[in-house]
Tab-separated table of C-alpha atoms and ligand atoms in Angstrom:
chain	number	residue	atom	x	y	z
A	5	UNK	CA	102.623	77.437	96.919
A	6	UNK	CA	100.560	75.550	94.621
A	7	UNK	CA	98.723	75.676	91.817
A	8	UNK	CA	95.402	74.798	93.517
A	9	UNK	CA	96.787	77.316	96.325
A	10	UNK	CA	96.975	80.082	93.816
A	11	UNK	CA	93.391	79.510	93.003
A	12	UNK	CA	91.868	79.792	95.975
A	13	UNK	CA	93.428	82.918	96.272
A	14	UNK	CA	92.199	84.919	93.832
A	15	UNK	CA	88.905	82.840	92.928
A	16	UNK	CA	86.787	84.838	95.618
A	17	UNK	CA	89.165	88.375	95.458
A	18	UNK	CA	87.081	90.714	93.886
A	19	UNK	CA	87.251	94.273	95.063
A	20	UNK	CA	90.750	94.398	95.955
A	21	UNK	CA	93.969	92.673	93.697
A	22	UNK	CA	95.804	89.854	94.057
A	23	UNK	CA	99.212	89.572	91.894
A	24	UNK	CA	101.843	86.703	91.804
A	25	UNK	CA	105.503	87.388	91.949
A	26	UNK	CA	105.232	91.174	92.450
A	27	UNK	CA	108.311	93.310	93.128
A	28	UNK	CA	108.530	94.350	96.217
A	29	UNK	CA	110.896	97.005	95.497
A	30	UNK	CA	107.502	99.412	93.885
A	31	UNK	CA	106.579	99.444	97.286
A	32	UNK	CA	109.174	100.530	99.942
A	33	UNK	CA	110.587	103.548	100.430
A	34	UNK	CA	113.833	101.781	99.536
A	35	UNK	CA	112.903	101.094	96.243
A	36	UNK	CA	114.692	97.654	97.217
A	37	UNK	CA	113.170	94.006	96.961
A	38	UNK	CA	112.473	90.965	95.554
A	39	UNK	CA	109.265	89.482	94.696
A	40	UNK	CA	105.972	88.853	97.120
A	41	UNK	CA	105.531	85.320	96.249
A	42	UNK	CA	101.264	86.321	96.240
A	43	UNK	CA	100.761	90.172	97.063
A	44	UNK	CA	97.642	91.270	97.941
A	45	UNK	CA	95.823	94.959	98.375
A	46	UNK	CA	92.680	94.129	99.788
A	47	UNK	CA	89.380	95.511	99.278
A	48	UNK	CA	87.577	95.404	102.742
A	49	UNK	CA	87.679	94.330	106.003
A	50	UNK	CA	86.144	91.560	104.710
A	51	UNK	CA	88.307	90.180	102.287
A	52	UNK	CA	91.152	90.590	104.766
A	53	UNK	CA	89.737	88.751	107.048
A	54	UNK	CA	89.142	86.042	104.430
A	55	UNK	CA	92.152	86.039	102.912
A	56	UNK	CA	93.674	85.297	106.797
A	57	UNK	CA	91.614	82.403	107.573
A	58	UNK	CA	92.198	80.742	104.364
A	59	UNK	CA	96.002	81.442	105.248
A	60	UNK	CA	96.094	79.911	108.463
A	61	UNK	CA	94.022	76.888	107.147
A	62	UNK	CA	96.833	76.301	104.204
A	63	UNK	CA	99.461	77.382	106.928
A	64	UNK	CA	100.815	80.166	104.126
A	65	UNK	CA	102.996	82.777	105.886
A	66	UNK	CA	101.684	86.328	105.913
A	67	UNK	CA	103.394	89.335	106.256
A	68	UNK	CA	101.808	93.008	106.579
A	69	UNK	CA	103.342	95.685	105.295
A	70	UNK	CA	102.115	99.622	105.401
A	71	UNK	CA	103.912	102.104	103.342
A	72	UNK	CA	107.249	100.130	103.684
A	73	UNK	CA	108.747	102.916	104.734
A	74	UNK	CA	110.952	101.368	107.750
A	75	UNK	CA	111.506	98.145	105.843
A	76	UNK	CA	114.364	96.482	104.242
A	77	UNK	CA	112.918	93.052	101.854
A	78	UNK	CA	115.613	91.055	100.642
A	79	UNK	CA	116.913	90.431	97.297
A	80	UNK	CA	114.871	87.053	96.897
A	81	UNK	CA	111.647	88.755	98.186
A	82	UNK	CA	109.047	87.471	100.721
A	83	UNK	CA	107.389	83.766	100.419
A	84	UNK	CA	103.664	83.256	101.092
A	85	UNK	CA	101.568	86.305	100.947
A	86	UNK	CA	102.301	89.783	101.794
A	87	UNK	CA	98.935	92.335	102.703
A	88	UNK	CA	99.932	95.316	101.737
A	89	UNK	CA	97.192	98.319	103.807
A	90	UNK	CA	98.673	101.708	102.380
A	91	UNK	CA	95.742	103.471	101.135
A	92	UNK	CA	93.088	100.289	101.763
A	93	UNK	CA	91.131	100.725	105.047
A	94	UNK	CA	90.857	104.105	104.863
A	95	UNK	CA	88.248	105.736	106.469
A	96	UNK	CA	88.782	109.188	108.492
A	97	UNK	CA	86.760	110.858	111.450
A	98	UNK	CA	87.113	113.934	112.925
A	99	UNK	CA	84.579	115.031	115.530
A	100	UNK	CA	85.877	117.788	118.315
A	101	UNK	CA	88.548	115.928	119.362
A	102	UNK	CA	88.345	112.787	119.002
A	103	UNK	CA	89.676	111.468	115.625
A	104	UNK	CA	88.936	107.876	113.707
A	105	UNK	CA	91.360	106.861	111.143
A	106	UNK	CA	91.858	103.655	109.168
A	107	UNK	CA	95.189	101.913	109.431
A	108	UNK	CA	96.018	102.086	105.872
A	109	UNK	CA	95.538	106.061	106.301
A	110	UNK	CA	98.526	107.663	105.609
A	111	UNK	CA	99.875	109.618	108.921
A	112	UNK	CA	100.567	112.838	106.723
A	113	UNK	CA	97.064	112.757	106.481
A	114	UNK	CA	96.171	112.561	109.932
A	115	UNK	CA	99.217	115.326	110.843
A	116	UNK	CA	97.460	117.755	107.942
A	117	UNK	CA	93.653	117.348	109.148
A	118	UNK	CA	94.603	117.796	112.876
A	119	UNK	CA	96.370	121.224	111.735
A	120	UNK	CA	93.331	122.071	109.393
A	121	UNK	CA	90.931	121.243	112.612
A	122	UNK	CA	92.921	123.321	114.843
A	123	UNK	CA	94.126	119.947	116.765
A	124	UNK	CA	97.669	120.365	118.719
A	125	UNK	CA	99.507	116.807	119.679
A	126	UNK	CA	100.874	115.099	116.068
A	127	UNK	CA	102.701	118.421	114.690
A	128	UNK	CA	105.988	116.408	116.082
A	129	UNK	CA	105.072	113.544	113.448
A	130	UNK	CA	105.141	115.975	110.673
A	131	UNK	CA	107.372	114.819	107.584
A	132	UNK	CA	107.286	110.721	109.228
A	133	UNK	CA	106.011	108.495	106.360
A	134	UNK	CA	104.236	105.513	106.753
A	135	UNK	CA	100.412	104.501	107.709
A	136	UNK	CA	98.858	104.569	110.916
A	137	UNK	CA	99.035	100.952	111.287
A	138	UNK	CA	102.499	101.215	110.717
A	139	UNK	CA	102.979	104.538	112.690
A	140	UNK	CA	101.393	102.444	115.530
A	141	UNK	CA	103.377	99.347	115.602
A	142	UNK	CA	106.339	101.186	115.580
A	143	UNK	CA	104.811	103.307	117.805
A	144	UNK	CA	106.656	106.824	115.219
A	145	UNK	CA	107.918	109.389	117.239
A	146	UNK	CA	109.638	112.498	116.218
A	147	UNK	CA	110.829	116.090	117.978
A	148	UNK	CA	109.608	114.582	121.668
A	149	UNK	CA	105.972	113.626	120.768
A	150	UNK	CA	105.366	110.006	119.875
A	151	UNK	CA	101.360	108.959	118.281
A	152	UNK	CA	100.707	106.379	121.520
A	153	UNK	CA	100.210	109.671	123.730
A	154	UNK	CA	97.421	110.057	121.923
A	155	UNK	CA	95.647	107.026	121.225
A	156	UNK	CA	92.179	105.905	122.987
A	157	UNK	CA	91.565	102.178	121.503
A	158	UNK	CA	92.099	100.305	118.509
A	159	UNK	CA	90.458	97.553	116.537
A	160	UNK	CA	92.620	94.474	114.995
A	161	UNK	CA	92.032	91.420	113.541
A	162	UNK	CA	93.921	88.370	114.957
A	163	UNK	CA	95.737	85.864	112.861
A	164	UNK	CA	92.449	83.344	112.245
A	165	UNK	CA	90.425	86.578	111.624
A	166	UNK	CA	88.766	87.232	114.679
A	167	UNK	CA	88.198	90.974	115.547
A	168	UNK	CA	89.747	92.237	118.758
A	169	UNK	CA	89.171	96.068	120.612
A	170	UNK	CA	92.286	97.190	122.859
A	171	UNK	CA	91.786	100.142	125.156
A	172	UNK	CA	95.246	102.318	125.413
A	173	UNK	CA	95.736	100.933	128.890
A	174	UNK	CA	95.600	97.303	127.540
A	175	UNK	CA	99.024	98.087	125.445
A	176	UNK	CA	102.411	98.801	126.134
A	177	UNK	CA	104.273	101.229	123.869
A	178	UNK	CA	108.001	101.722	124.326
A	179	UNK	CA	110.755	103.439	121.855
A	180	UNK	CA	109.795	101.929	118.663
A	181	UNK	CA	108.130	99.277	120.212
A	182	UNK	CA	104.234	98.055	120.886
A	183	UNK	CA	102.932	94.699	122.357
A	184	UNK	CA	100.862	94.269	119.289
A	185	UNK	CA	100.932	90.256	118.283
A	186	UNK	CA	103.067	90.073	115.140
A	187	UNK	CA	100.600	88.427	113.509
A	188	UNK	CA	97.513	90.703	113.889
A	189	UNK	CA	96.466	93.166	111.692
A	190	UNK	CA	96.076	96.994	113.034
A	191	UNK	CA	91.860	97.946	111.228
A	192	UNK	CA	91.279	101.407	113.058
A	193	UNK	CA	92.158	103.370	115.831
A	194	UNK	CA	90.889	106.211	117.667
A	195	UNK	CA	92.963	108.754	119.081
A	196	UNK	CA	91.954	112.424	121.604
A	197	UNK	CA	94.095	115.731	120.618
A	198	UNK	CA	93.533	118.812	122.830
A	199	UNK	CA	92.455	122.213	120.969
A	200	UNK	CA	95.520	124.455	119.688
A	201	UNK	CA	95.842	127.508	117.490
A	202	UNK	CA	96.284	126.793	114.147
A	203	UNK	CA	98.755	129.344	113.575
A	204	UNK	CA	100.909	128.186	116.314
A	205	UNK	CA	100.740	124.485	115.193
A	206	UNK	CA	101.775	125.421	111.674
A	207	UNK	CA	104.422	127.080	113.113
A	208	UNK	CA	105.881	124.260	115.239
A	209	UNK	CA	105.281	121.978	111.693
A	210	UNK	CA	107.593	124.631	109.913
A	211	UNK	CA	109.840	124.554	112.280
A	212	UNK	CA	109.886	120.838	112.768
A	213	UNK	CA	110.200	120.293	108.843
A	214	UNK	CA	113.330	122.609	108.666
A	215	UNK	CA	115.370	120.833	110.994
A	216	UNK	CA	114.409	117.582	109.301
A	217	UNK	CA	115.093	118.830	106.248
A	218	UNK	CA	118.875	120.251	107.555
A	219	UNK	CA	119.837	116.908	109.111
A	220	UNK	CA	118.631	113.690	107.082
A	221	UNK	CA	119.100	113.330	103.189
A	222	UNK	CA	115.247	113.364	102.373
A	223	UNK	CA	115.695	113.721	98.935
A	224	UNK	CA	117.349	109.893	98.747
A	225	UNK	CA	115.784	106.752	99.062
A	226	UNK	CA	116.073	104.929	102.440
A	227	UNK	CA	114.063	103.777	105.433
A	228	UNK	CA	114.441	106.286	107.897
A	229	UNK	CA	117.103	105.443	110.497
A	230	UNK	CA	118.590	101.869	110.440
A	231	UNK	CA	119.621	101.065	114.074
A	232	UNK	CA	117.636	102.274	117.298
A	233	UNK	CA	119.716	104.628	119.233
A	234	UNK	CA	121.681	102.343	122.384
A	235	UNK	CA	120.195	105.256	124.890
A	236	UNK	CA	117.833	108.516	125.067
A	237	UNK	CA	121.551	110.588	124.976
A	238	UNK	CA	123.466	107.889	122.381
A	239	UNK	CA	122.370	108.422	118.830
A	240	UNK	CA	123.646	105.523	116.693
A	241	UNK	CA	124.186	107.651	114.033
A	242	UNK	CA	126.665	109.794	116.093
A	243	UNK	CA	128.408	106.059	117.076
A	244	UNK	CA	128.272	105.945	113.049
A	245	UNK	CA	130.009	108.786	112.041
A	246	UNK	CA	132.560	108.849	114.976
A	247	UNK	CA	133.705	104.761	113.595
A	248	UNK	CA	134.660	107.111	110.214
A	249	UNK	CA	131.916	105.429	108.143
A	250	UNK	CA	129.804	108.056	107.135
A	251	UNK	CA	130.325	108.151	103.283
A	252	UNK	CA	131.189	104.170	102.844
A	253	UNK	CA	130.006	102.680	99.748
A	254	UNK	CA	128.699	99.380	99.064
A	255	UNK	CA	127.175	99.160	94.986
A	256	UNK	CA	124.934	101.242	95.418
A	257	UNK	CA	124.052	101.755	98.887
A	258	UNK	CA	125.570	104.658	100.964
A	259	UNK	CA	125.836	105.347	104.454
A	260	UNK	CA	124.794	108.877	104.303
A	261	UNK	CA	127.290	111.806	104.303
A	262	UNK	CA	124.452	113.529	106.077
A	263	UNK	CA	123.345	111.250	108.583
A	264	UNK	CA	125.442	108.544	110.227
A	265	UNK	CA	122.445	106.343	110.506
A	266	UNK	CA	120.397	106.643	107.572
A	267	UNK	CA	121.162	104.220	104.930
A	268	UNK	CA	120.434	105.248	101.535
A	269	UNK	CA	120.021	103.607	97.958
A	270	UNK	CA	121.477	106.047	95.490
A	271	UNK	CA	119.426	104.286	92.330
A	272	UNK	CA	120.244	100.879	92.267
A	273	UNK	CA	121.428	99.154	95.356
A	274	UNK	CA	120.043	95.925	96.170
A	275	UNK	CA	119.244	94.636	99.576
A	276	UNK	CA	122.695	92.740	99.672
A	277	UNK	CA	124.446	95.706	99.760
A	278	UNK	CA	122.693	97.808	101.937
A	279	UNK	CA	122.688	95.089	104.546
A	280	UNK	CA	126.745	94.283	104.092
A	281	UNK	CA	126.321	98.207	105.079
A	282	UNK	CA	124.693	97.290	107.825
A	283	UNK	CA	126.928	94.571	109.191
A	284	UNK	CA	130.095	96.788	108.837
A	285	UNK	CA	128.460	99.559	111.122
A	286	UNK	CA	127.242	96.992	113.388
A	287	UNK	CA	130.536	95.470	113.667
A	288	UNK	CA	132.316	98.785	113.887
A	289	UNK	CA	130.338	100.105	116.675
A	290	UNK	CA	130.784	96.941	118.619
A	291	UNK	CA	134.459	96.925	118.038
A	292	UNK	CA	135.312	100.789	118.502
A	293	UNK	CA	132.715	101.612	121.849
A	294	UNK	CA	131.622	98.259	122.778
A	295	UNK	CA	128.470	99.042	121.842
A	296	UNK	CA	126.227	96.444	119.981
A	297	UNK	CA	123.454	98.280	118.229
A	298	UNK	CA	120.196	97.237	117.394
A	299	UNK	CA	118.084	96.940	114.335
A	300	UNK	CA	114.747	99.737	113.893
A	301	UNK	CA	114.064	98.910	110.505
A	302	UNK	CA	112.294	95.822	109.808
A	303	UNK	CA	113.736	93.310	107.450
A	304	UNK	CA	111.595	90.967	105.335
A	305	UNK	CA	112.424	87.638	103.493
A	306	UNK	CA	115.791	87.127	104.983
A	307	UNK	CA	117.282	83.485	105.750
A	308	UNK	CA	116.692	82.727	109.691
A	309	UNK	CA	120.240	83.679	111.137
A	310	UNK	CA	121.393	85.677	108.702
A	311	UNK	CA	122.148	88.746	111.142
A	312	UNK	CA	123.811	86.665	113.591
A	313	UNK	CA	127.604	87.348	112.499
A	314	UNK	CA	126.845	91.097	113.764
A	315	UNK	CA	124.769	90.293	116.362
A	316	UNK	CA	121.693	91.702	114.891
A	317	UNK	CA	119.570	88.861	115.106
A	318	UNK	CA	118.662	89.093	118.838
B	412	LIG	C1	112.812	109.601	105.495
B	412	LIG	C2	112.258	108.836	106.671
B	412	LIG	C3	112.175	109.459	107.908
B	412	LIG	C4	111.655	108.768	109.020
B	412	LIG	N1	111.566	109.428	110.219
B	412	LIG	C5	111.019	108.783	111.284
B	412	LIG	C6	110.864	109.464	112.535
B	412	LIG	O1	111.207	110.632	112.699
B	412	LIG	N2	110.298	108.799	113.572
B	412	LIG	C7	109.880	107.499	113.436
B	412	LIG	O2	109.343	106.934	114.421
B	412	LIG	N3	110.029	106.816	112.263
B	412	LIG	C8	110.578	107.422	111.192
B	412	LIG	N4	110.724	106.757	109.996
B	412	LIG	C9	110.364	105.313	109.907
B	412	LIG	C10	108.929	105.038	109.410
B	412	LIG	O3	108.443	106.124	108.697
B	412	LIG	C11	107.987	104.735	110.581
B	412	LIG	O4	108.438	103.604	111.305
B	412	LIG	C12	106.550	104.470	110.093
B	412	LIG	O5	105.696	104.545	111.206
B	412	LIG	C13	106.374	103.126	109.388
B	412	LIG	O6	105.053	103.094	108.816
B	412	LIG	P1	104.755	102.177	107.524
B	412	LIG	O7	103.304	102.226	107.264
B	412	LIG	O8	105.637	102.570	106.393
B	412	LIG	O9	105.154	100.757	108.094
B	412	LIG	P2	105.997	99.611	107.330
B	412	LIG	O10	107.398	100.058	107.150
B	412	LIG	O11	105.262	99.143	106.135
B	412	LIG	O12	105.946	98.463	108.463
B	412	LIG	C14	106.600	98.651	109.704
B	412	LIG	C15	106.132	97.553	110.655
B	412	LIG	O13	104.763	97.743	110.970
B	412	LIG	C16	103.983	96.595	110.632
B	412	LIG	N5	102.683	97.090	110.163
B	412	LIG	C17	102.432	98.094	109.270
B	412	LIG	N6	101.116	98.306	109.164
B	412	LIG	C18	100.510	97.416	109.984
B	412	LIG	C19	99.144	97.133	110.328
B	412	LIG	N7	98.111	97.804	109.814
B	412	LIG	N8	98.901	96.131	111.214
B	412	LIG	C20	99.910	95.421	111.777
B	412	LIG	N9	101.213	95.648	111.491
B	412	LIG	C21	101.506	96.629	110.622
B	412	LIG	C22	104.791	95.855	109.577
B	412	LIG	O14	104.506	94.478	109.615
B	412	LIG	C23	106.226	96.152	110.048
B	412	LIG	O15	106.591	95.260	111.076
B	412	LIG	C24	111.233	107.431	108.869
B	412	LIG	C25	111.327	106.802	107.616
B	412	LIG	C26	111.823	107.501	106.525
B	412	LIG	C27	111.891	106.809	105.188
């Protein structure tokens, strides 16, 4: 990017920030990554949609992020600009109901107010970080309940900045998976939850948050699970730990003596070595059951191809 590029970026930015070169690592839950070449929080709507138009008319690549929490950014970091919506668009509606939230809400938030409101649906999400946006992209799912059940529509903005409304029935949502354009930007989105006892919902949280806590290392760094599981009753973490790799080092990065398939920095692993975890797994999953496994988390600023020698790049 240019000088006169720069410029134009941050000449008009004036409620939100624009900063050049900004570790990415301050804001995944990996604590991993390289530099945003320009990273930008925005203000409003507006300067989102601003910020995208002059993008696609200097044909800069953009890349949204939420709360990076199921996101691996390489070493070198991310070229062009990366929006980053955790904690911008936040607005938050309840009314009987129907709830309103902004994509940059966190979905704690949402889980928290539905169990204040007496709302039963998201208690399965409790303990899932990450924004709504990002919650609805990867369409987060947890203890059988997943947050597409209950959504009613949602407002984006397309690449060139044009606002679009989906109703639910113009999506598809499958297992970690939504027909959302890669390029457009998640604003808002309004979701229905049935009334529920309070008590009982808290209950079902407590209970939820137990088992979490029992089975995945949640006091380490890491991005959730890695791989998607091959089928509903073949957890890639179980293909994991049966290959013998829970425990394997790389640097820094662990494959966790907890969880077969969470991946976890232990201070100061870099993205190299978390994905040369990744690779072995792949490789030894493939090799031992046949299986290949697929990639959940997203990975940012890596070379086109550079999966391919474990078959990850599909
Ligand atoms: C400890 C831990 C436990 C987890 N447990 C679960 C679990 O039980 N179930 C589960 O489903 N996930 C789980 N995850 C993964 C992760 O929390 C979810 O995928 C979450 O929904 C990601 O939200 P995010 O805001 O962090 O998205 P990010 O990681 O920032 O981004 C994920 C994807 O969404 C896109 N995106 C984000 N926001 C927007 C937006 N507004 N518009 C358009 N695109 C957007 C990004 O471009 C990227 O492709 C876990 C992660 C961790 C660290």
């Amino acid at each position: 990017m240019d000088r006169r590029q720069q410029k134009a970026i941050s000449d008009w930015v004036s409620k939100g920030q624009v900063l050049f070169e900004e570790p990415l690592s301050r804001y995944t839950s990996y604590g991993i990554g390289g530099p945003a070449e320009v990273f930008f929080q925005l203000g409003d709507r507006d300067e989102l949609a601003h910020m995208l138009k002059l993008a696609s008319r200097e044909t800069i690549p953009v890349t949204i992020i939420g709360s990076g929490s199921n996101c691996l950014v390489s070493d070198t970091g991310v070229p062009g600009i990366v929006i980053s919506l955790a904690g911008r668009l936040n607005s938050f509606h309840i009314e009987g109901g129907r709830v309103t939230a902004g994509a940059g809400i966190a979905l704690g938030y949402l889980v928290r107010q539905c169990l204040q409101a007496g709302l039963a649906g998201v208690e399965t999400l409790v303990g899932v970080p990450g924004t709504i946006g990002g919650a609805l992209v990867m369409n987060a799912r947890a203890f059988g309940g997943e947050i597409s059940t209950y959504l009613d529509r949602v407002r984006t903005l397309t690449s060139d900045g044009k606002e679009q409304v989906y109703r639910r029935e113009d999506l598809q949502f499958g297992y970690r998976s939504s027909s959302f354009h890669p390029d457009e930007i998640i604003l808002e989105a309004e979701f229905h939850f049935e009334a529920g006892s309070p008590e009982a919902i808290a209950d079902l949280q407590k209970r939820f948050l137990s088992e979490r806590k029992a089975r995945q290392p949640l006091n380490q760094q890491s991005a959730g699970s890695v791989f998607k599981n091959p089928a509903p009753d073949v957890a890639a973490g179980m293909l994991i730990d049966k290959a013998g790799l829970k425990g394997t080092r790389r640097g820094d990065a662990e494959i966790s003596t907890r969880h077969g398939n969470f991946f976890i920095n232990r201070g100061n692993a870099t993205a190299e070595d978390i994905a040369f975890l990744i690779k072995l797994a792949a490789r030894a999953v493939k090799q031992q059951f046949g299986t290949q496994l697929d990639l959940e988390v997203k990975t940012l600023g890596f070379q086109p191809g550079y999966w391919n020698d474990a078959g990850l790049d599909r």
